[in-house]
XYZ file of C-alpha atoms in Angstrom:
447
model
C 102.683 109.589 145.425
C 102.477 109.962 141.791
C 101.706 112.839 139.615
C 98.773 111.586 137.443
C 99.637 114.958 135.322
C 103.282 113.930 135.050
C 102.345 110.270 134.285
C 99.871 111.759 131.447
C 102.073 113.515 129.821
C 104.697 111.169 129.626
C 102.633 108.415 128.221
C 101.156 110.744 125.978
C 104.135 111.427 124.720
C 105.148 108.093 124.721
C 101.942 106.863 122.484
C 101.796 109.618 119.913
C 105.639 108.493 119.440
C 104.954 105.134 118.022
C 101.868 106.348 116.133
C 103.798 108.986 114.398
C 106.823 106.294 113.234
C 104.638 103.822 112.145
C 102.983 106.984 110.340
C 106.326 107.427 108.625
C 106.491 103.999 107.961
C 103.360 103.519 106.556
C 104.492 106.349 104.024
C 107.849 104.648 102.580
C 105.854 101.793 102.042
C 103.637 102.994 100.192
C 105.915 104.991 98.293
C 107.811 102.000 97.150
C 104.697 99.974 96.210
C 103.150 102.712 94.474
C 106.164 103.084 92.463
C 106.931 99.651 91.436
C 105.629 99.357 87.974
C 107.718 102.484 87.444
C 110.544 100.333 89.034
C 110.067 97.238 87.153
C 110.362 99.283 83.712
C 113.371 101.226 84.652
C 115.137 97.794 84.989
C 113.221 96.119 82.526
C 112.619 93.107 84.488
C 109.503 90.357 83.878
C 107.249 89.578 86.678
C 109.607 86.679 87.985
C 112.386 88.836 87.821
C 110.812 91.619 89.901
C 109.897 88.851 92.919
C 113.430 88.171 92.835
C 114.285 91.554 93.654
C 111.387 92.029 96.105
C 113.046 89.161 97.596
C 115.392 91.409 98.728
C 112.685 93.073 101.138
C 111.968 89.660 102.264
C 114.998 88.398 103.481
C 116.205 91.872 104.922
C 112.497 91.526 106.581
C 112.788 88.302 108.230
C 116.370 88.818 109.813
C 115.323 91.958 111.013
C 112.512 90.104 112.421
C 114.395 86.926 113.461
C 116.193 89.315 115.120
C 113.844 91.839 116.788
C 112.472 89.618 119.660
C 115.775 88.770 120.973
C 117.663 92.420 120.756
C 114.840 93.935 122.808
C 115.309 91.560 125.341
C 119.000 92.382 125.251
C 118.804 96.248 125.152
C 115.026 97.190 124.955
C 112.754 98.452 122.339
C 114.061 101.982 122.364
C 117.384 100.861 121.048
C 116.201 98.212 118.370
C 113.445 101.134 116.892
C 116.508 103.466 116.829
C 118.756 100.815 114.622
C 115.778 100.031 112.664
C 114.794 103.399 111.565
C 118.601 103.994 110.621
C 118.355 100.807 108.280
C 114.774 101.728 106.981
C 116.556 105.531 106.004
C 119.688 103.786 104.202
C 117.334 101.345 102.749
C 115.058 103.994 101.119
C 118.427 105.932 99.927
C 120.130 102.972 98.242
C 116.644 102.257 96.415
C 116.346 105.754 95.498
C 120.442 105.544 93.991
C 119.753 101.953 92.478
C 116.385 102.757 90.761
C 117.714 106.051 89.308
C 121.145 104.323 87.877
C 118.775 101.125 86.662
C 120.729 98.641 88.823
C 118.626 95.717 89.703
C 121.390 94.881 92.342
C 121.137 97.976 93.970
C 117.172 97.891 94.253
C 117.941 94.543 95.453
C 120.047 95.797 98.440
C 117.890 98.826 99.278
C 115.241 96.668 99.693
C 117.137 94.432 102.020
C 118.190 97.323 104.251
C 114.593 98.734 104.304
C 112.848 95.282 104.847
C 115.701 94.766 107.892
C 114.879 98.315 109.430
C 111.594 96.933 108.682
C 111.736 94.019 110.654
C 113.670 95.517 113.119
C 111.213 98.300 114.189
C 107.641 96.846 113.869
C 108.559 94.076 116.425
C 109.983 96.379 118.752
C 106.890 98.971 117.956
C 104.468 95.797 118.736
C 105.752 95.068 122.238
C 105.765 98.526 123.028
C 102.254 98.878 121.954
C 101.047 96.154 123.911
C 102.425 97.967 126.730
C 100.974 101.108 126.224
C 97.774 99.576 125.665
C 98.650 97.556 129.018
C 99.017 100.980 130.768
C 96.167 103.028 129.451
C 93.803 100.538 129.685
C 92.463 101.443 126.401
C 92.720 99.522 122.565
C 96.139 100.825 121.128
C 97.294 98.275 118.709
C 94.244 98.898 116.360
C 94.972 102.766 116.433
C 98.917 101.597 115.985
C 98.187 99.672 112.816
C 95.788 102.386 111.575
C 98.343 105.086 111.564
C 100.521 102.751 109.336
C 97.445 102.391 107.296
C 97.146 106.211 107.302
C 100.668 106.425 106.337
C 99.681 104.075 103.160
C 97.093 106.366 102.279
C 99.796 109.434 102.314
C 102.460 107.504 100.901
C 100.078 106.084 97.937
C 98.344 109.755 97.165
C 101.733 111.795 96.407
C 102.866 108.152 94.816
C 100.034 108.213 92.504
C 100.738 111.881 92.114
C 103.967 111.605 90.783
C 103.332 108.507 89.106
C 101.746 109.933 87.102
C 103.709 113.216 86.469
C 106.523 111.369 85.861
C 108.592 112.379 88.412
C 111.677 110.606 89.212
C 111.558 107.308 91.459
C 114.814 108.038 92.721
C 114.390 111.638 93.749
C 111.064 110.428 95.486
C 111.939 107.837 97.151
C 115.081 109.963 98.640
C 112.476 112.967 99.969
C 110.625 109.744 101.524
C 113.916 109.265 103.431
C 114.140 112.429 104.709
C 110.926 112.704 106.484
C 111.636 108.870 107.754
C 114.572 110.244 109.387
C 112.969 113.391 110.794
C 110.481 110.872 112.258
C 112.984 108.521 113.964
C 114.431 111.290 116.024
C 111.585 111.949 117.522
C 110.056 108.775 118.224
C 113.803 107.512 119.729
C 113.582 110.648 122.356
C 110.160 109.970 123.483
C 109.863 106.484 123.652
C 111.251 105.041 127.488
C 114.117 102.518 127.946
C 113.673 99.738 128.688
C 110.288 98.329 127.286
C 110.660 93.955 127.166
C 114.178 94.165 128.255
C 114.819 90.928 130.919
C 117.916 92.604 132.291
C 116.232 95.820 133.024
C 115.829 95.036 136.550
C 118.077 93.168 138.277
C 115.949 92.746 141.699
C 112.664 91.894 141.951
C 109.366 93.656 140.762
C 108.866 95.949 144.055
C 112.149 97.292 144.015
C 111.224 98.684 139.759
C 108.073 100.194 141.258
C 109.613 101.606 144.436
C 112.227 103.422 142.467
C 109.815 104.680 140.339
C 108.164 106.113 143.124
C 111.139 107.899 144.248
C 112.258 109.078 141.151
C 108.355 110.270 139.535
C 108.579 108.285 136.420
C 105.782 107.703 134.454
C 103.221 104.730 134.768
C 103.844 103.789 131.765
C 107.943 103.571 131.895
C 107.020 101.954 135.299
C 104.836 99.002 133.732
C 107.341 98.963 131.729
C 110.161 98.022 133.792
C 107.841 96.059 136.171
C 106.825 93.612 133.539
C 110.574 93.219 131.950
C 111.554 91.926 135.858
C 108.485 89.546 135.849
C 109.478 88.931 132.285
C 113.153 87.620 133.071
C 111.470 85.187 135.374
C 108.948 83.786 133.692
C 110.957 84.052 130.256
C 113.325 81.850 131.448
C 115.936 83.046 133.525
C 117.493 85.622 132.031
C 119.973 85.910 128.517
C 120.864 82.501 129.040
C 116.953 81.284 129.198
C 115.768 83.741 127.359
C 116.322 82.301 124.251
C 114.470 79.018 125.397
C 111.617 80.780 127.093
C 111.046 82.459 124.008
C 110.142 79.314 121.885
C 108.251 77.511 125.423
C 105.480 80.347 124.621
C 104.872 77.986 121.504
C 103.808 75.246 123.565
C 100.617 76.671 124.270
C 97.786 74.943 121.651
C 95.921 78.439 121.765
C 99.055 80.884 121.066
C 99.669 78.049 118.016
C 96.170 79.024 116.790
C 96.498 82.420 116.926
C 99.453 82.023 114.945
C 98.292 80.352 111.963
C 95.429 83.252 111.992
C 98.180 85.864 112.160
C 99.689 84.202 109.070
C 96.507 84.216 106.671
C 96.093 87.639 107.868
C 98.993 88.955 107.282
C 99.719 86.942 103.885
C 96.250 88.602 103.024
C 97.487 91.989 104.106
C 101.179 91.280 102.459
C 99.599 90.622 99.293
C 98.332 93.747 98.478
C 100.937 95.506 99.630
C 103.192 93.587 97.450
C 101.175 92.904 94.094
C 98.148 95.368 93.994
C 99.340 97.478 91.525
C 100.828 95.244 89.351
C 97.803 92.841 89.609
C 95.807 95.615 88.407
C 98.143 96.642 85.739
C 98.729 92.804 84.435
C 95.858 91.148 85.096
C 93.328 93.657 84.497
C 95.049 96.107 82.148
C 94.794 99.302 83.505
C 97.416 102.407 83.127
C 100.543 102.542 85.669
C 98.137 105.695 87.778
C 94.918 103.408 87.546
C 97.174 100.612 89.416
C 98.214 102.849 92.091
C 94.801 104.620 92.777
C 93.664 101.279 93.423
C 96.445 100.268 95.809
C 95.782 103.571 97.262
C 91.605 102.340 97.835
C 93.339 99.632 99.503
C 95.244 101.413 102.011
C 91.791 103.873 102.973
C 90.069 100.388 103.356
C 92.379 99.421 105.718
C 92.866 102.446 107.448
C 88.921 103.039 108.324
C 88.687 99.327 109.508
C 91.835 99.818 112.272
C 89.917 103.610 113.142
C 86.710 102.162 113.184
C 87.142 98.415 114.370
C 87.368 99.159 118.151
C 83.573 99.495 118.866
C 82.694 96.122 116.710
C 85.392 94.557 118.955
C 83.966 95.744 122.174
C 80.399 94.816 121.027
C 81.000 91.153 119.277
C 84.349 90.387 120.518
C 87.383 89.074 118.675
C 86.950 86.011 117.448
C 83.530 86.880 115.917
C 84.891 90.125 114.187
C 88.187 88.572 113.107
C 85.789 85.903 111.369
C 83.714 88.255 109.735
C 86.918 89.936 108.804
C 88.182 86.846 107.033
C 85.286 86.481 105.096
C 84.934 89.791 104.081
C 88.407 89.699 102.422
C 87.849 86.584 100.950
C 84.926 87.975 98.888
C 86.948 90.672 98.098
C 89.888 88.768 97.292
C 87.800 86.458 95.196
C 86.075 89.366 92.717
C 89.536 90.779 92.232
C 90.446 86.858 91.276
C 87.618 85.627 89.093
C 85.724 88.962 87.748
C 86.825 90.258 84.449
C 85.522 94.109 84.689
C 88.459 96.290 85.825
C 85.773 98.316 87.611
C 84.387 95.505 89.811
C 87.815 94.370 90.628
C 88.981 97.633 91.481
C 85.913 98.333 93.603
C 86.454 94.605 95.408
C 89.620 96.074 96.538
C 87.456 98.217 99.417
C 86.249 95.045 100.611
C 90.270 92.987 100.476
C 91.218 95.867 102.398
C 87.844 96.338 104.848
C 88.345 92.486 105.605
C 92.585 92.121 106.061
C 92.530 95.453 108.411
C 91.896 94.202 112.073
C 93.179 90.630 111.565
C 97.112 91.624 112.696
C 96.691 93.814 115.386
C 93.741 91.985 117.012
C 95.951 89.256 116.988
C 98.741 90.670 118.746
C 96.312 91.855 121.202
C 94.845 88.633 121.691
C 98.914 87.066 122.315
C 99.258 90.042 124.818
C 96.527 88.397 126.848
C 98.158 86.119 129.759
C 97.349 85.354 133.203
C 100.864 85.962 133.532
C 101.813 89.730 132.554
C 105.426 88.475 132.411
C 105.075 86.173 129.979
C 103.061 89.199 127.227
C 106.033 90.236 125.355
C 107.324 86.699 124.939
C 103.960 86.038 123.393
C 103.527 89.133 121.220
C 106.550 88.900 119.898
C 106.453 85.511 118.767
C 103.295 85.883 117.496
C 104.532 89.309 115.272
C 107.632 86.961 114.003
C 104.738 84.294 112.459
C 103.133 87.302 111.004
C 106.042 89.215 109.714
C 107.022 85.899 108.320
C 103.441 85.244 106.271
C 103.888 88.787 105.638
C 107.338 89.409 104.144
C 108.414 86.112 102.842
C 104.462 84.434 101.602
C 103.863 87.157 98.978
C 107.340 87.489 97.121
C 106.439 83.769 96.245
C 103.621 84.403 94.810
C 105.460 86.063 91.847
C 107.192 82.980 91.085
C 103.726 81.183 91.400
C 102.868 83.850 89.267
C 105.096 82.743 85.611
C 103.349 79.107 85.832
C 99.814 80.265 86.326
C 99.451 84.198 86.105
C 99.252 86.789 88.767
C 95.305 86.583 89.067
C 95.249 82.700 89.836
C 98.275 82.974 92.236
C 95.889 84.824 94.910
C 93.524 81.754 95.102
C 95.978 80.875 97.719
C 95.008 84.520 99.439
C 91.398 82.984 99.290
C 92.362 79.384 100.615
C 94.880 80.673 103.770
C 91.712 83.204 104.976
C 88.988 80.533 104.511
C 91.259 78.431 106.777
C 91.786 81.800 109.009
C 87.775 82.299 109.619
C 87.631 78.493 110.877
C 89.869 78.458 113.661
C 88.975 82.249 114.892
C 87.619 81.057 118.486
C 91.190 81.055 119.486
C 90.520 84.456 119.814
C 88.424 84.769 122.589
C 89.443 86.181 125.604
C 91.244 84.734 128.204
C 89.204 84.776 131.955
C 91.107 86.494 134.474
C 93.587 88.448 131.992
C 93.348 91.829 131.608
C 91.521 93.735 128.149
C 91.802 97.118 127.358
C 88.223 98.928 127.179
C 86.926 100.662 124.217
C 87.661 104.522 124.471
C 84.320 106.444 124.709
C 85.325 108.788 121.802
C 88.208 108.403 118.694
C 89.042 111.532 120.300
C 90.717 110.011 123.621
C 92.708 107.498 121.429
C 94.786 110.476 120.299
């Protein structure tokens, strides 16, 4: 029999893992964003220019992303977070060494290592969280997404700080490093083997539960391993199949749907992460801090919508809140766009970031939901690939959008990709017969 105190502790352990990475992560993102005016003048680069270096971020991103899916299969998610967090800790020290010397090129290959580690670990941290919200029968992903939100808010704060101190981007950026790294060692020693791997099991389902039995490992490293043997069956057969079974979960018309949402989301999301400060800096000419204290109302937007969301998703469902959500940002979206008072658009921003904040991870929860459990982390992580993609590669563009038509006009495609979002939301609703996590009764038990 199991130990529910033993199985408690070890998923515990296992969920305050991932919310303290993506923490961390959350951080050197912001930290880089927050900086990037700062950046841009250190190389003396135009607008154009600086998407071509923030190209860098994308294509690291989507290789680490293209990636992902298939390595966890292979090895696991434990192994692929561990290899990502490396990249995302080189990444952040080659920045730091390029901005500092004033090398474009270097910036340029920072950002590819960062946006690989990136890639690498938020897939890997998505399956995973689909598990653990599998096993504790309780929302996760929100919570998940709201800790990187958190980590925005950290990352933006001391950004803005020393923004406006003047204190050296390199320097910075290499302290940001540091804590990544302290972070990853943690998370890689909590987290269990073996999360979406096919190969984990080589017999059947009941022979992964029976040894768990015998050996008093945790539910959650149990579910684990269950759902990887149902997953090399369903997935389609194995290494060989995998590959295959992977791009079948495409055929289904709702998964599409879901991830066209995903994209508008995310390129909603991606946006601000990318531009913000700059758009506030260019388009409505305010100082270098100004810029970043807005980014920074952007990323406490976002994080109360992920903290908050789970009762409006419990009470309205889904589809109705993701709706709502795409219209909210749209309004936002569209004062930042058309109003010319600094002030408004910088207050709009609360709204941008209010309306992007549940779109990706009620998403991924929505592609976790299958009558067949094997088939989840085929489904989630296809569905974080489209959304990695909207969010890595759509934005970048928008700079080059930007030199024809100015960065303010560029984000009426923001506005045009969530109108389309908030029309085909009933994707979203629940699937009969699959299993939903149930609100928690307090914020408390979420943490």
């Amino acid at each position: 029999m199991k130990n529910p105190q033993v199985v408690d502790v070890i998923t515990r352990r296992w969920r305050a893992a991932l919310f303290l990475f993506m923490l961390a992560t959350g951080v050197s993102m912001a930290s880089w964003v927050a900086r990037t005016p700062a950046v841009r003048d250190a190389l003396e680069v135009s607008t154009g220019a600086m998407g071509l270096v923030l190209f860098g971020l994308s294509i690291g991103s989507m290789a680490g992303v293209l990636a992902s899916g298939g390595l966890v299969r292979r090895h696991g998610g434990r192994l692929v977070i561990a290899v990502g967090a490396a990249l995302l800790v080189a990444g952040l020290l080659v920045i730091a060494g390029g901005a500092a010397l004033e090398v474009s090129g270097g910036v340029f290959g920072g950002l590819a290592l960062f946006g690989a580690g990136m890639g690498l670990a938020e897939v890997a941290f998505n399956i995973e969280g689909a598990a653990v919200e599998r096993t504790v029968g309780r929302p996760v992903l929100p919570v998940l997404h709201g800790c990187f939100s958190l980590g925005t808010v950290v990352g933006a704060l001391v950004g803005m700080g020393l923004t406006a101190v003047r204190f050296p981007v390199g320097w910075h950026l290499a302290a940001v490093a540091l804590a990544v790294a302290a972070a990853g060692v943690w998370t890689v020693r909590a987290v269990p083997a073996g999360t979406g791997r096919e190969s984990a099991v080589t017999g059947d389902a009941e022979s992964a539960a029976g040894a768990e039995g015998a050996t008093g490992t945790s539910d959650a490293a149990g579910t684990a391993r269950t759902e990887s043997a149902a997953g090399s069956g369903a997935g389609g057969g194995g290494r060989a199949g995998g590959v295959r079974g992977h791009l079948a979960v495409w055929r289904d018309r709702r998964l599409v749907l879901i991830g066209l949402i995903v994209l508008a989301m995310a390129f909603a999301e991606g946006s601000a992460n990318d531009w913000l400060p700059l758009l506030m800096v260019d388009g409505h000419g305010t100082g270098a801090t100004a810029g970043s204290l807005t980014f920074m109302l952007f990323a406490v937007a976002m994080t109360t919508g992920r903290f908050t969301g789970g009762p409006l998703l419990v009470r309205y469902g889904p589809a109705a809140v993701v709706r709502a959500s795409a219209v909210v940002a749209a309004v936002g979206v569209g004062l930042v766009v058309f109003s010319d008072s600094a002030l408004l658009a910088g207050a709009a921003v609360v709204l941008w970031g209010l309306g992007a904040s549940l779109g990706f991870p009620v998403t991924i929860s929505a592609a976790g939901e299958d009558a067949r459990p094997g088939n989840a982390s085929a489904r989630v992580a296809a569905v974080s690939t489209a959304g990695y993609a909207a969010f890595l590669v759509g934005p970048p563009s928008l700079g080059f959008l930007a030199d024809h038509v100015g960065l303010r006009n560029a984000m009426v495609v923001v506005l045009v990709l969530l109108g389309g979002a908030a029309l085909i939301t009933g994707a979203l609703r629940r699937v009969p017969g699959a299993s939903v996590a149930e609100a928690p009764s307090s914020q408390r038990d979420l943490v």
